[in-house]
Amino acid sequence: MEQRNITLPNGKILEVEFKKGFLDKVREAFDIQPGHPVSDDHIRMFFYGSLNTAVSKKEDTVSL
């Protein structure tokens, strides 16, 4: 397991713990070549995009 403390735009800290395969998913989402580093911003944007999509889908389901 790897752990990172990512500073958010509002100054708060997002503590993330993940397995190696997670970084592969982030690389795939942002077209980052294998072996190149995944930045804290990539991880933060990956979470934001994933959660934003999930909330939008849920809102669409509720409004039907």
Tab-separated table of C-alpha atoms in Angstrom:
chain	number	residue	atom	x	y	z
A	1	MET	CA	0.000	0.000	0.000
A	2	GLU	CA	1.117	3.520	-0.766
A	3	GLN	CA	-0.055	6.611	1.068
A	4	ARG	CA	-0.051	10.237	-0.049
A	5	ASN	CA	-1.181	13.417	1.618
A	6	ILE	CA	-2.543	15.668	-1.106
A	7	THR	CA	-3.098	19.364	-0.466
A	8	LEU	CA	-6.446	20.470	-1.844
A	9	PRO	CA	-7.122	23.905	-3.361
A	10	ASN	CA	-8.869	24.974	-0.142
A	11	GLY	CA	-5.734	24.156	1.881
A	12	LYS	CA	-7.093	20.996	3.495
A	13	ILE	CA	-5.277	17.664	3.217
A	14	LEU	CA	-6.706	14.602	1.474
A	15	GLU	CA	-5.075	11.475	2.867
A	16	VAL	CA	-5.144	8.709	0.263
A	17	GLU	CA	-4.031	5.107	0.676
A	18	PHE	CA	-4.004	2.903	-2.411
A	19	LYS	CA	-2.595	-0.204	-4.050
A	20	LYS	CA	-0.204	-0.118	-6.999
A	21	GLY	CA	-2.946	-0.908	-9.531
A	22	PHE	CA	-4.668	2.376	-8.695
A	23	LEU	CA	-1.838	4.376	-10.246
A	24	ASP	CA	-2.250	2.332	-13.439
A	25	LYS	CA	-5.898	3.465	-13.607
A	26	VAL	CA	-4.869	7.090	-13.125
A	27	ARG	CA	-2.213	6.732	-15.841
A	28	GLU	CA	-4.834	5.281	-18.179
A	29	ALA	CA	-7.303	8.099	-17.462
A	30	PHE	CA	-4.736	10.823	-18.187
A	31	ASP	CA	-2.753	8.988	-20.875
A	32	ILE	CA	0.426	8.954	-18.787
A	33	GLN	CA	3.058	6.583	-20.120
A	34	PRO	CA	4.117	3.655	-17.881
A	35	GLY	CA	7.116	4.573	-15.783
A	36	HIS	CA	6.261	8.289	-15.737
A	37	PRO	CA	5.290	9.690	-12.343
A	38	VAL	CA	1.690	10.299	-11.344
A	39	SER	CA	1.408	13.659	-9.602
A	40	ASP	CA	-0.780	14.519	-6.645
A	41	ASP	CA	-2.799	16.731	-9.018
A	42	HIS	CA	-3.488	13.746	-11.286
A	43	ILE	CA	-4.787	11.759	-8.305
A	44	ARG	CA	-6.873	14.691	-7.074
A	45	MET	CA	-8.394	15.246	-10.537
A	46	PHE	CA	-9.057	11.495	-10.911
A	47	PHE	CA	-11.039	11.462	-7.650
A	48	TYR	CA	-12.867	14.665	-8.561
A	49	GLY	CA	-13.847	13.348	-11.989
A	50	SER	CA	-14.928	9.961	-10.639
A	51	LEU	CA	-17.046	11.433	-7.858
A	52	ASN	CA	-18.512	14.107	-10.126
A	53	THR	CA	-19.574	11.451	-12.651
A	54	ALA	CA	-21.086	9.253	-9.933
A	55	VAL	CA	-23.088	12.137	-8.451
A	56	SER	CA	-24.307	13.230	-11.889
A	57	LYS	CA	-25.468	9.697	-12.701
A	58	LYS	CA	-27.265	9.455	-9.360
A	59	GLU	CA	-28.958	12.827	-9.920
A	60	ASP	CA	-30.104	11.681	-13.372
A	61	THR	CA	-31.592	8.515	-11.866
A	62	VAL	CA	-33.394	10.419	-9.100
A	63	SER	CA	-34.932	12.956	-11.482
A	64	LEU	CA	-36.542	10.251	-13.626
